[in-house]
Short mmCIF file of C-alpha atoms and ligand atoms in Angstrom, two decimals:
data_model
loop_
_atom_site.label_atom_id
_atom_site.label_comp_id
_atom_site.label_asym_id
_atom_site.label_seq_id
_atom_site.Cartn_x
_atom_site.Cartn_y
_atom_site.Cartn_z
CA MET A 1 -4.90 -12.84 -12.05
CA ASN A 2 -4.29 -15.26 -9.26
CA PHE A 3 -7.06 -15.03 -6.62
CA ILE A 4 -6.23 -16.90 -3.44
CA THR A 5 -8.76 -17.29 -0.63
CA VAL A 6 -7.54 -18.38 2.79
CA LYS A 7 -9.35 -18.82 6.07
CA THR A 8 -7.42 -16.62 8.48
CA TYR A 9 -5.58 -13.32 8.63
CA GLU A 10 -2.55 -15.26 9.92
CA GLU A 11 -2.47 -17.33 6.69
CA LEU A 12 -2.90 -14.21 4.57
CA SER A 13 -0.02 -12.52 6.36
CA GLU A 14 2.24 -15.53 6.02
CA LYS A 15 1.54 -16.01 2.31
CA THR A 16 2.08 -12.34 1.60
CA ALA A 17 5.28 -12.14 3.61
CA LYS A 18 6.59 -15.24 1.80
CA LEU A 19 5.96 -13.58 -1.58
CA ILE A 20 7.82 -10.47 -0.46
CA ALA A 21 10.63 -12.53 1.07
CA ALA A 22 10.99 -14.49 -2.19
CA GLN A 23 11.17 -11.20 -4.09
CA ILE A 24 13.97 -9.92 -1.82
CA THR A 25 15.87 -13.21 -1.87
CA GLY A 26 15.65 -13.39 -5.66
CA LYS A 27 16.66 -9.74 -6.10
CA PRO A 28 18.33 -8.32 -2.98
CA ASP A 29 18.20 -4.77 -4.35
CA SER A 30 14.45 -4.92 -4.97
CA VAL A 31 12.31 -1.81 -4.99
CA LEU A 32 9.24 -2.59 -2.90
CA GLY A 33 6.08 -0.54 -3.17
CA LEU A 34 4.58 -0.60 0.31
CA ALA A 35 1.16 0.05 1.76
CA THR A 36 -0.36 1.10 5.06
CA GLY A 37 -3.75 0.44 6.65
CA SER A 38 -4.57 -2.47 8.93
CA SER A 39 -4.28 -5.19 6.27
CA PRO A 40 -0.45 -5.29 5.95
CA VAL A 41 0.35 -5.14 9.68
CA GLY A 42 0.52 -8.94 10.02
CA THR A 43 2.67 -9.17 6.89
CA TYR A 44 5.15 -6.68 8.35
CA ASP A 45 5.20 -8.70 11.60
CA LYS A 46 6.08 -11.84 9.62
CA LEU A 47 8.79 -10.05 7.64
CA THR A 48 10.25 -8.83 10.94
CA GLU A 49 10.17 -12.41 12.21
CA TYR A 50 12.07 -13.65 9.13
CA PHE A 51 14.61 -10.87 9.63
CA ASN A 52 15.06 -11.76 13.32
CA ASN A 53 15.56 -15.41 12.38
CA GLY A 54 18.35 -14.38 10.04
CA GLU A 55 16.38 -15.49 6.97
CA LEU A 56 15.93 -12.09 5.36
CA ASP A 57 18.24 -9.16 4.70
CA PHE A 58 16.81 -5.72 3.88
CA SER A 59 20.17 -3.94 3.66
CA THR A 60 19.99 -3.38 -0.10
CA VAL A 61 16.20 -3.02 -0.39
CA THR A 62 14.57 0.27 -1.34
CA SER A 63 10.95 1.08 -0.57
CA VAL A 64 8.47 3.57 -1.94
CA ASN A 65 5.18 4.00 -0.13
CA LEU A 66 1.89 4.64 -1.82
CA ASP A 67 0.53 7.63 -0.02
CA GLU A 68 0.49 10.09 2.88
CA TYR A 69 -2.04 12.34 4.57
CA ALA A 70 -1.73 16.02 3.71
CA GLY A 71 -0.52 18.11 6.62
CA LEU A 72 0.83 15.29 8.78
CA ASP A 73 4.60 15.13 9.15
CA GLY A 74 6.50 11.98 10.00
CA SER A 75 6.38 12.64 13.75
CA HIS A 76 2.56 12.54 13.80
CA ASN A 77 1.50 9.13 15.06
CA GLN A 78 -1.14 8.76 12.33
CA SER A 79 1.15 9.71 9.47
CA TYR A 80 2.02 6.89 7.14
CA ARG A 81 5.74 7.60 7.61
CA TYR A 82 5.28 7.01 11.34
CA PHE A 83 3.28 3.83 10.61
CA MET A 84 6.00 2.44 8.35
CA ASN A 85 8.80 3.22 10.80
CA LYS A 86 6.89 1.58 13.64
CA ASN A 87 5.60 -1.48 11.79
CA LEU A 88 8.60 -2.29 9.62
CA PHE A 89 11.50 0.09 9.03
CA ASP A 90 12.60 0.41 12.68
CA ARG A 91 12.42 -3.36 13.13
CA VAL A 92 14.57 -4.57 10.22
CA ASN A 93 17.89 -3.56 8.67
CA ILE A 94 16.53 -1.49 5.79
CA LYS A 95 18.52 1.73 5.44
CA LYS A 96 16.21 4.60 6.42
CA GLU A 97 17.60 6.74 3.61
CA ASN A 98 16.35 4.09 1.16
CA THR A 99 12.75 4.34 2.40
CA TYR A 100 10.52 6.85 0.67
CA VAL A 101 7.06 8.11 1.57
CA PRO A 102 5.58 11.07 -0.30
CA SER A 103 5.58 14.17 1.89
CA GLY A 104 2.16 15.40 2.93
CA CYS A 105 3.74 18.59 4.21
CA ALA A 106 5.35 19.80 0.98
CA ASP A 107 4.33 23.39 0.11
CA ASP A 108 3.18 22.26 -3.31
CA LEU A 109 1.75 18.73 -3.41
CA VAL A 110 1.55 18.76 -7.22
CA GLU A 111 5.31 19.38 -7.41
CA GLU A 112 5.92 16.80 -4.69
CA GLY A 113 3.97 14.31 -6.81
CA LYS A 114 6.09 15.03 -9.88
CA ALA A 115 9.29 14.65 -7.87
CA TYR A 116 8.01 11.35 -6.44
CA ASP A 117 7.31 9.95 -9.93
CA THR A 118 10.76 11.06 -11.08
CA LEU A 119 12.27 9.30 -8.09
CA ILE A 120 10.40 6.05 -8.83
CA LYS A 121 11.60 6.19 -12.45
CA LYS A 122 15.17 6.83 -11.30
CA LEU A 123 14.97 3.79 -9.05
CA GLY A 124 14.02 1.72 -12.10
CA GLY A 125 10.36 1.31 -11.16
CA ILE A 126 8.75 -0.94 -8.59
CA ASP A 127 9.52 -4.66 -8.50
CA LEU A 128 6.68 -5.68 -6.20
CA GLN A 129 3.80 -3.44 -5.18
CA LEU A 130 1.81 -4.38 -2.09
CA LEU A 131 -1.72 -2.98 -2.01
CA GLY A 132 -4.72 -2.96 0.30
CA ILE A 133 -8.15 -1.95 -0.91
CA GLY A 134 -10.59 0.55 0.54
CA LEU A 135 -14.28 -0.31 0.95
CA ASP A 136 -14.98 2.05 -1.96
CA GLY A 137 -12.39 0.29 -4.13
CA HIS A 138 -9.58 2.78 -3.63
CA ILE A 139 -5.96 1.71 -3.95
CA GLY A 140 -3.41 3.98 -2.33
CA PHE A 141 -5.69 6.98 -2.01
CA ASN A 142 -6.96 6.85 -5.60
CA GLU A 143 -10.61 7.45 -4.86
CA PRO A 144 -13.56 6.66 -7.17
CA ASP A 145 -13.73 9.34 -9.85
CA GLU A 146 -14.71 9.88 -13.47
CA PHE A 147 -11.17 9.18 -14.64
CA PHE A 148 -8.01 7.42 -13.56
CA THR A 149 -5.08 9.69 -12.66
CA ALA A 150 -1.67 8.54 -13.83
CA GLU A 151 0.70 10.68 -11.75
CA THR A 152 1.33 10.94 -8.04
CA HIS A 153 -1.13 13.66 -7.09
CA PRO A 154 -3.02 15.40 -4.28
CA VAL A 155 -6.53 14.10 -3.59
CA SER A 156 -9.57 14.97 -1.51
CA LEU A 157 -10.57 11.97 0.52
CA ASP A 158 -13.98 10.46 0.01
CA PRO A 159 -16.32 10.93 3.03
CA SER A 160 -16.54 7.11 3.28
CA THR A 161 -12.73 6.87 3.49
CA ILE A 162 -12.62 9.54 6.19
CA LYS A 163 -15.25 7.61 8.10
CA ALA A 164 -13.42 4.29 7.63
CA ASN A 165 -10.09 5.74 8.74
CA ALA A 166 -11.55 7.59 11.75
CA ARG A 167 -10.93 4.42 13.82
CA PHE A 168 -7.23 5.33 13.88
CA PHE A 169 -7.79 8.93 15.06
CA GLU A 170 -9.34 10.40 18.23
CA SER A 171 -12.34 11.56 16.25
CA GLU A 172 -13.56 11.77 12.67
CA ALA A 173 -12.86 15.51 12.73
CA ASP A 174 -9.14 14.78 13.21
CA VAL A 175 -8.85 12.78 9.97
CA PRO A 176 -7.17 14.90 7.29
CA THR A 177 -9.48 15.57 4.35
CA LYS A 178 -6.66 15.59 1.82
CA ALA A 179 -3.77 13.32 0.94
CA ILE A 180 -1.12 12.67 -1.68
CA THR A 181 -1.11 9.35 -3.49
CA MET A 182 0.85 7.50 -6.10
CA GLY A 183 -1.24 7.43 -9.27
CA MET A 184 -2.09 4.50 -11.50
CA MET A 185 1.02 4.80 -13.69
CA SER A 186 3.59 3.80 -11.06
CA ILE A 187 1.24 1.18 -9.63
CA MET A 188 0.44 -0.37 -13.03
CA GLN A 189 4.11 -0.30 -14.06
CA ALA A 190 5.09 -2.35 -11.02
CA ARG A 191 6.39 -5.68 -12.26
CA LYS A 192 4.37 -7.64 -9.72
CA ILE A 193 1.33 -6.65 -7.66
CA VAL A 194 0.03 -8.30 -4.49
CA LEU A 195 -3.29 -7.03 -3.18
CA ILE A 196 -4.46 -8.16 0.24
CA ALA A 197 -7.83 -7.87 1.96
CA ASN A 198 -9.31 -9.52 5.01
CA GLY A 199 -12.79 -10.01 6.36
CA GLN A 200 -16.24 -10.39 4.82
CA ALA A 201 -16.70 -6.61 4.60
CA LYS A 202 -14.19 -6.54 1.72
CA LYS A 203 -15.76 -9.40 -0.25
CA GLU A 204 -18.23 -7.33 -2.25
CA ILE A 205 -15.71 -4.71 -3.35
CA LEU A 206 -13.22 -7.42 -4.35
CA GLU A 207 -15.87 -9.02 -6.55
CA LYS A 208 -16.63 -5.67 -8.17
CA ALA A 209 -12.96 -4.82 -8.64
CA PHE A 210 -11.81 -8.13 -10.10
CA TYR A 211 -14.91 -9.56 -11.74
CA GLY A 212 -16.85 -6.41 -12.67
CA PRO A 213 -16.30 -3.78 -15.36
CA ILE A 214 -13.05 -1.83 -15.43
CA THR A 215 -14.08 1.65 -14.32
CA PRO A 216 -12.54 4.58 -12.41
CA LEU A 217 -15.61 4.39 -10.21
CA VAL A 218 -13.96 1.26 -8.79
CA PRO A 219 -10.29 2.31 -8.94
CA ALA A 220 -8.87 -1.17 -8.15
CA SER A 221 -10.62 -2.56 -11.25
CA ILE A 222 -7.75 -1.20 -13.39
CA LEU A 223 -5.63 -4.00 -11.93
CA GLN A 224 -7.51 -6.43 -14.23
CA LEU A 225 -5.27 -5.03 -16.98
CA HIS A 226 -2.05 -5.97 -15.16
CA ALA A 227 -0.29 -9.17 -16.17
CA ASP A 228 0.97 -10.24 -12.74
CA VAL A 229 -1.53 -9.64 -9.94
CA THR A 230 -2.04 -11.88 -6.93
CA VAL A 231 -5.03 -11.19 -4.72
CA ILE A 232 -5.01 -12.76 -1.29
CA PHE A 233 -8.30 -12.64 0.58
CA SER A 234 -8.83 -14.04 4.04
CA GLU A 235 -12.36 -14.82 5.10
CA ASN A 236 -11.70 -13.77 8.70
C1 LIG B 1 -6.11 3.51 3.56
C2 LIG B 1 -4.86 3.48 2.69
C3 LIG B 1 -4.93 2.39 1.65
C4 LIG B 1 -5.41 1.10 2.28
C5 LIG B 1 -6.81 1.30 2.80
C6 LIG B 1 -7.44 0.05 3.37
O1 LIG B 1 -7.09 4.38 3.11
N1 LIG B 1 -4.58 4.71 2.06
O2 LIG B 1 -3.67 2.24 1.04
O3 LIG B 1 -5.38 0.06 1.35
O4 LIG B 1 -6.74 2.28 3.80
O5 LIG B 1 -7.15 -0.05 4.72
P1 LIG B 1 -7.36 -1.31 5.61
O6 LIG B 1 -6.28 -2.26 5.24
O7 LIG B 1 -7.18 -0.80 7.02
O8 LIG B 1 -8.72 -1.80 5.35
#
């Protein structure tokens, strides 16, 4: 594991965007695993900047997102589909039909999960997976549990996650209590993983995840078993 500490969020965003840009330049038809949350916003801004400068071409890139809230469709301004369109897809030349986010509105989220895993396999797996980390150690929406779940699957959100994500909604009561998330199989099979976190509040969970025991009680700790993980932490 390569653990990089930088001072500012700006540096974190630039480093991360450069890794993603290098991935796309080296393999223009890359499959990117993408993440939401506040951490990657600066990275998506940088990628947009590189695109606007003519340095980066997304026309043959495919993306698969990690997760989605149950019950929110893409027109809801807190859905992850909406987030991705706004922060990246609508700003660069990626083909919309090559961007995938699991549907939180499917009638059967278990079936949706199976179809999503089949899709990822059909695409040849993920070349580079970008991850954030929740304060409870979740990646995607894989919450602390007694076991790791391999497949894309529906989950009940941890009360601490609902609380943490309430900042994006009008009130805590508006935060969906369920979601669908990629499981550990697709994440761990990604050829390269970049996990980003900023601010002192994330320091303790990063230490637990990357220097503590590997346990489903700290879901991100499974990443210690992956051969190509870069963690970028910014102190501010
Ligand atoms: C959400 C997402 C995660 C993300 C996490 C951390 O719960 N499902 O994928 O990593 O939030 O978010 P933030 O980057 O805002 O701290």
